[in-house]
């Protein structure tokens, strides 16, 4: 019977425990999306995680619309990531780079005034975070098929760059209402070509990008993140989650990934209250044979229970890792976890970033 503190094979790497650091946007890169020296210390502090999955990292300027988020499409960005991966490895850790295209959630101010791209011409609800403050989202334009091929190439190049930067692998961000998720769901994908309509068409981009990443760096160094239990994330919804996501999981299973990470439907979640009227995790668990990592407000006891029950192979923790860099040690000894200060989640300094106790 597996426990939270036992090693696990995740594709090409062996994690010493099943406490995974989930992707966490922290906005500590430069204004032009280059990782900064304080990010070296931040990730090194958390190297005791079974695996670190980085904050979402842009594959292109077209796909990145978050202030001070890092990218990995330019040589200077690759060079700035190298000290980070080296620091994690020197501290005994492992680290994957999460690859991100935000689709319609990129505000035109990041694109020189040009419209963002999406599967269809739609506008996201609410507002975008920009360097000039919050602004309403604007109408995205529908991608042409030739442009989709270019985006797949951007993903391929980003994976190559991740290997040059010293990462152990990559995770495709296909969740939370961003570009890949926008293609998956019929509430944002109204296309009539080979990327729209039937389920097999709407999962096409997910499959093609994942296959491209696997071809570049190996399927055993490629992972995916999905959000099947989010019914309406950032205005991205589907009329039948129970059909689209099992189909996606089955298609991903055939590629032979390192792991799949996804949110569970957790009653009483403080981060996503009411997310998911039903839990697709048990269904996907049966369809996807590689390790399954679950996320959403897990504590020690229910993490241990989920792994012992075979519901998951590992658990990823997001916000607990902000204030608890040594989270595996704290969980092992049953110590009380510190609460992060939300006022410093997305600021650019060391306060609320590097100053949480590491012992």
XYZ file of C-alpha atoms in Angstrom:
359
model
C 0.000 0.000 0.000
C 1.532 3.322 -1.088
C 1.826 6.314 1.226
C 2.334 10.052 0.747
C 6.002 9.750 1.704
C 7.079 6.882 -0.536
C 8.979 7.375 -3.817
C 7.147 7.261 -7.112
C 8.276 6.882 -10.697
C 6.999 9.765 -12.833
C 8.163 8.896 -16.311
C 11.895 9.498 -16.582
C 12.276 10.745 -13.001
C 11.888 9.175 -9.587
C 10.286 11.462 -7.021
C 11.333 10.764 -3.391
C 7.834 11.526 -2.133
C 4.336 12.064 -3.527
C 4.022 15.694 -2.418
C 4.125 17.659 -5.670
C 4.483 21.427 -5.914
C 1.659 22.604 -8.168
C 2.130 25.474 -10.631
C 1.817 28.852 -8.911
C 1.929 32.160 -10.767
C 4.022 34.567 -8.648
C 4.874 37.437 -11.067
C 8.564 37.812 -10.168
C 10.020 37.920 -13.695
C 10.962 41.148 -15.479
C 8.546 43.289 -17.436
C 9.708 41.529 -20.603
C 9.260 38.068 -19.054
C 12.819 37.113 -18.107
C 13.263 35.077 -14.884
C 15.035 36.981 -12.103
C 17.656 36.013 -9.484
C 15.138 35.898 -6.620
C 13.392 33.074 -8.470
C 16.542 30.998 -7.998
C 16.179 31.112 -4.229
C 12.406 30.636 -4.342
C 12.574 27.368 -6.234
C 15.657 26.143 -4.375
C 13.807 26.600 -1.076
C 11.131 24.163 -2.291
C 13.417 21.481 -3.743
C 12.284 18.884 -1.188
C 9.041 18.494 -3.140
C 8.697 15.175 -4.909
C 8.579 17.298 -8.060
C 8.333 21.039 -8.653
C 6.089 22.144 -11.503
C 6.959 25.744 -12.295
C 4.617 28.649 -12.514
C 2.911 28.868 -15.914
C 5.552 29.930 -18.443
C 4.759 31.570 -21.763
C 5.646 29.806 -25.016
C 5.365 33.029 -27.046
C 4.505 36.682 -26.686
C 1.210 35.904 -28.424
C 0.326 33.509 -25.629
C 1.486 35.444 -22.561
C -0.731 38.102 -21.009
C 0.167 38.140 -17.323
C 2.343 40.947 -15.929
C 5.814 39.863 -14.842
C 5.217 36.201 -15.729
C 8.222 34.333 -17.165
C 8.593 33.080 -20.707
C 10.750 30.486 -22.418
C 10.675 31.450 -26.099
C 13.845 33.608 -26.204
C 17.496 32.824 -25.579
C 17.756 35.339 -22.719
C 14.837 33.648 -20.984
C 16.447 30.235 -21.399
C 19.710 31.570 -19.964
C 17.874 33.025 -16.954
C 16.118 29.723 -16.230
C 19.422 27.806 -16.089
C 20.512 29.036 -12.619
C 17.051 28.088 -11.330
C 17.143 24.494 -12.552
C 20.762 24.167 -11.435
C 19.865 25.385 -7.938
C 16.982 22.916 -7.657
C 19.151 20.041 -8.824
C 22.005 20.997 -6.483
C 19.482 20.923 -3.627
C 18.420 17.409 -4.654
C 15.194 18.383 -6.414
C 13.443 17.787 -9.716
C 11.637 20.415 -11.802
C 9.255 20.473 -14.786
C 8.419 23.621 -16.744
C 4.718 24.284 -17.275
C 4.098 25.539 -20.836
C 1.365 28.165 -21.217
C -0.652 29.826 -23.968
C -3.465 31.957 -22.563
C -5.487 32.295 -25.772
C -8.312 34.792 -25.458
C -7.175 35.759 -21.940
C -4.291 37.830 -23.327
C -5.169 41.526 -23.340
C -4.257 43.456 -26.519
C -1.950 45.684 -24.468
C 0.506 42.762 -24.398
C 0.259 42.395 -28.171
C 0.876 45.905 -29.402
C -2.859 46.484 -29.673
C -3.575 43.359 -31.721
C -6.483 41.081 -30.818
C -5.762 37.913 -28.841
C -6.302 34.547 -30.512
C -8.730 31.759 -29.647
C -10.529 28.852 -31.312
C -13.448 31.188 -32.032
C -14.218 34.895 -31.851
C -15.298 35.209 -28.220
C -14.718 37.521 -25.280
C -13.832 36.274 -21.814
C -15.840 37.633 -18.879
C -14.431 39.907 -16.187
C -11.074 41.643 -16.611
C -7.433 41.073 -17.461
C -4.461 41.988 -15.285
C -2.231 44.345 -17.270
C 0.730 46.604 -16.573
C -1.725 49.515 -16.557
C -4.101 47.877 -14.107
C -7.233 45.789 -14.644
C -8.910 46.139 -18.035
C -11.929 44.393 -19.570
C -11.098 41.483 -21.833
C -11.512 42.203 -25.527
C -12.848 40.185 -28.441
C -10.475 37.460 -29.585
C -10.145 36.513 -33.214
C -10.533 32.978 -34.480
C -7.299 31.212 -35.402
C -6.792 30.057 -38.968
C -5.641 26.462 -39.362
C -2.206 27.530 -40.604
C -1.812 29.590 -37.427
C -2.653 26.551 -35.307
C 0.284 24.774 -36.919
C 2.477 27.726 -35.936
C 1.326 27.490 -32.317
C 2.143 23.781 -32.235
C 5.614 24.738 -33.431
C 5.835 27.324 -30.638
C 5.112 24.577 -28.123
C 7.726 22.364 -29.734
C 10.325 25.136 -29.544
C 9.438 25.858 -25.918
C 10.004 22.212 -25.006
C 13.387 22.276 -26.725
C 14.249 25.435 -24.811
C 13.164 23.843 -21.546
C 15.661 21.050 -22.088
C 18.380 23.603 -22.911
C 17.519 25.363 -19.651
C 18.039 22.157 -17.682
C 14.473 21.169 -16.849
C 13.662 17.512 -16.197
C 10.534 17.709 -18.330
C 7.545 19.857 -19.254
C 3.887 19.998 -18.393
C 1.343 21.221 -20.931
C -1.099 23.647 -19.319
C -4.381 22.459 -20.818
C -6.595 23.648 -17.955
C -8.309 26.622 -16.318
C -9.806 28.256 -19.386
C -6.575 28.884 -21.315
C -6.008 28.133 -24.998
C -6.055 24.324 -25.016
C -9.054 24.305 -22.670
C -10.796 26.815 -24.943
C -10.441 24.339 -27.811
C -11.741 21.459 -25.692
C -14.998 23.066 -24.613
C -18.011 23.721 -26.825
C -18.811 26.901 -24.913
C -15.719 28.561 -26.414
C -15.089 26.448 -29.526
C -17.619 27.076 -32.318
C -15.361 25.958 -35.165
C -16.666 23.913 -38.090
C -13.293 22.634 -39.314
C -11.211 19.702 -38.053
C -10.675 21.440 -34.694
C -14.327 21.974 -33.820
C -17.655 20.217 -33.482
C -17.399 16.538 -32.458
C -15.340 15.575 -29.438
C -12.641 13.932 -31.545
C -12.110 17.283 -33.263
C -12.103 19.396 -30.115
C -9.427 17.241 -28.473
C -7.281 17.368 -31.631
C -5.112 20.326 -30.579
C -4.511 18.841 -27.124
C -3.366 15.596 -28.715
C -1.259 17.240 -31.415
C 0.553 19.513 -28.980
C 1.163 16.684 -26.513
C 2.490 14.455 -29.293
C 4.771 17.272 -30.464
C 6.192 17.711 -26.965
C 6.692 13.961 -26.597
C 8.458 13.832 -29.944
C 10.862 16.591 -28.911
C 11.760 15.514 -25.362
C 10.259 12.039 -24.952
C 6.846 11.021 -23.674
C 8.409 10.063 -20.331
C 9.347 13.722 -19.777
C 5.982 15.089 -20.913
C 2.973 15.694 -18.660
C -0.413 17.413 -18.954
C -2.652 19.377 -16.607
C -6.449 19.294 -17.113
C -9.355 20.801 -15.160
C -12.268 18.440 -15.912
C -14.190 19.256 -12.747
C -14.290 23.000 -13.393
C -17.568 23.656 -15.139
C -17.117 27.332 -15.946
C -13.522 28.452 -15.424
C -12.839 31.981 -16.690
C -15.958 31.740 -18.835
C -14.819 28.493 -20.435
C -17.545 25.847 -20.218
C -18.708 22.671 -21.926
C -22.194 21.255 -22.237
C -20.946 17.772 -21.319
C -17.759 17.574 -19.260
C -18.496 13.917 -18.604
C -17.960 13.163 -22.300
C -15.133 15.463 -23.395
C -12.666 14.811 -20.575
C -12.724 11.003 -20.474
C -12.142 11.112 -24.236
C -9.209 13.467 -23.707
C -7.764 11.250 -20.963
C -8.031 8.151 -23.132
C -6.240 9.912 -25.996
C -3.483 11.096 -23.659
C -3.099 7.599 -22.231
C -2.085 6.308 -25.658
C 0.869 8.747 -25.760
C 2.498 7.249 -22.656
C 2.964 10.380 -20.543
C 4.975 10.805 -17.354
C 1.786 11.772 -15.502
C -1.521 13.592 -15.684
C -2.354 16.268 -13.123
C -5.929 17.427 -12.626
C -8.276 18.972 -10.107
C -10.559 16.807 -8.051
C -14.122 17.832 -7.253
C -13.728 18.663 -3.591
C -16.804 19.565 -1.511
C -16.179 22.698 0.522
C -13.202 23.873 -1.502
C -12.171 27.331 -0.327
C -10.372 28.134 -3.572
C -13.086 27.031 -5.994
C -16.311 26.757 -4.011
C -18.877 24.638 -5.811
C -16.458 23.533 -8.542
C -17.872 20.440 -10.197
C -21.251 18.898 -9.512
C -19.709 15.479 -10.070
C -16.208 14.112 -9.832
C -14.663 12.842 -13.039
C -11.448 11.780 -11.321
C -12.600 8.175 -10.677
C -13.584 7.765 -14.338
C -10.340 9.245 -15.630
C -8.408 7.112 -13.150
C -9.679 4.002 -14.950
C -8.819 5.351 -18.409
C -5.383 6.857 -17.775
C -2.837 4.231 -16.757
C 0.200 6.401 -15.951
C 0.435 8.192 -12.572
C -2.485 10.463 -11.758
C -1.844 13.513 -9.568
C -4.830 15.194 -7.934
C -5.093 18.755 -6.653
C -7.583 20.972 -4.765
C -7.399 21.837 -1.072
C -5.938 18.545 0.113
C -4.698 18.252 3.693
C -2.398 15.560 5.036
C -5.081 13.101 6.149
C -7.172 13.169 2.993
C -4.017 13.087 0.855
C -2.893 9.908 2.586
C -6.392 8.466 2.286
C -6.620 9.256 -1.446
C -3.325 7.527 -2.162
C -4.081 4.510 0.009
C -7.480 4.143 -1.662
C -5.879 4.211 -5.099
C -7.708 7.393 -6.076
C -4.415 9.107 -6.918
C -0.726 8.290 -7.101
C 0.396 11.662 -5.740
C -1.104 14.953 -4.566
C -0.098 18.417 -5.763
C -0.203 21.333 -3.353
C -0.449 24.936 -4.509
C -0.947 27.685 -1.974
C 0.428 25.658 0.965
C 3.807 25.770 -0.797
C 3.852 29.580 -0.767
C 4.204 29.875 3.011
C 5.654 26.402 3.666
C 8.759 25.842 1.515
C 9.543 22.695 3.545
C 6.034 21.300 3.129
C 7.003 17.581 2.964
C 8.781 17.819 6.314
C 5.881 19.653 7.937
C 3.353 17.121 6.653
C 5.494 14.181 7.711
C 5.670 15.441 11.286
C 2.076 16.647 11.439
C 3.052 20.248 12.114
C 0.692 23.159 11.643
C 1.031 24.887 8.281
C 1.582 28.606 7.942
C -0.914 30.677 5.961
C 0.375 32.756 3.025
C -0.157 36.496 2.835
C -2.305 37.070 -0.251
C -1.200 40.708 -0.444
C 2.161 39.494 -1.785
C 1.036 36.755 -4.176
C 1.785 38.803 -7.301
C 4.121 41.554 -6.140
C 7.633 41.780 -7.520
C 9.809 41.788 -4.398
C 11.190 39.280 -1.940
C 8.586 40.018 0.738
C 5.996 37.259 0.858
C 8.184 35.302 -1.548
C 11.526 34.424 0.026
C 10.914 35.265 3.676
C 8.818 32.312 4.826
C 10.705 29.966 7.234
C 12.409 27.052 5.495
C 12.938 24.930 8.625
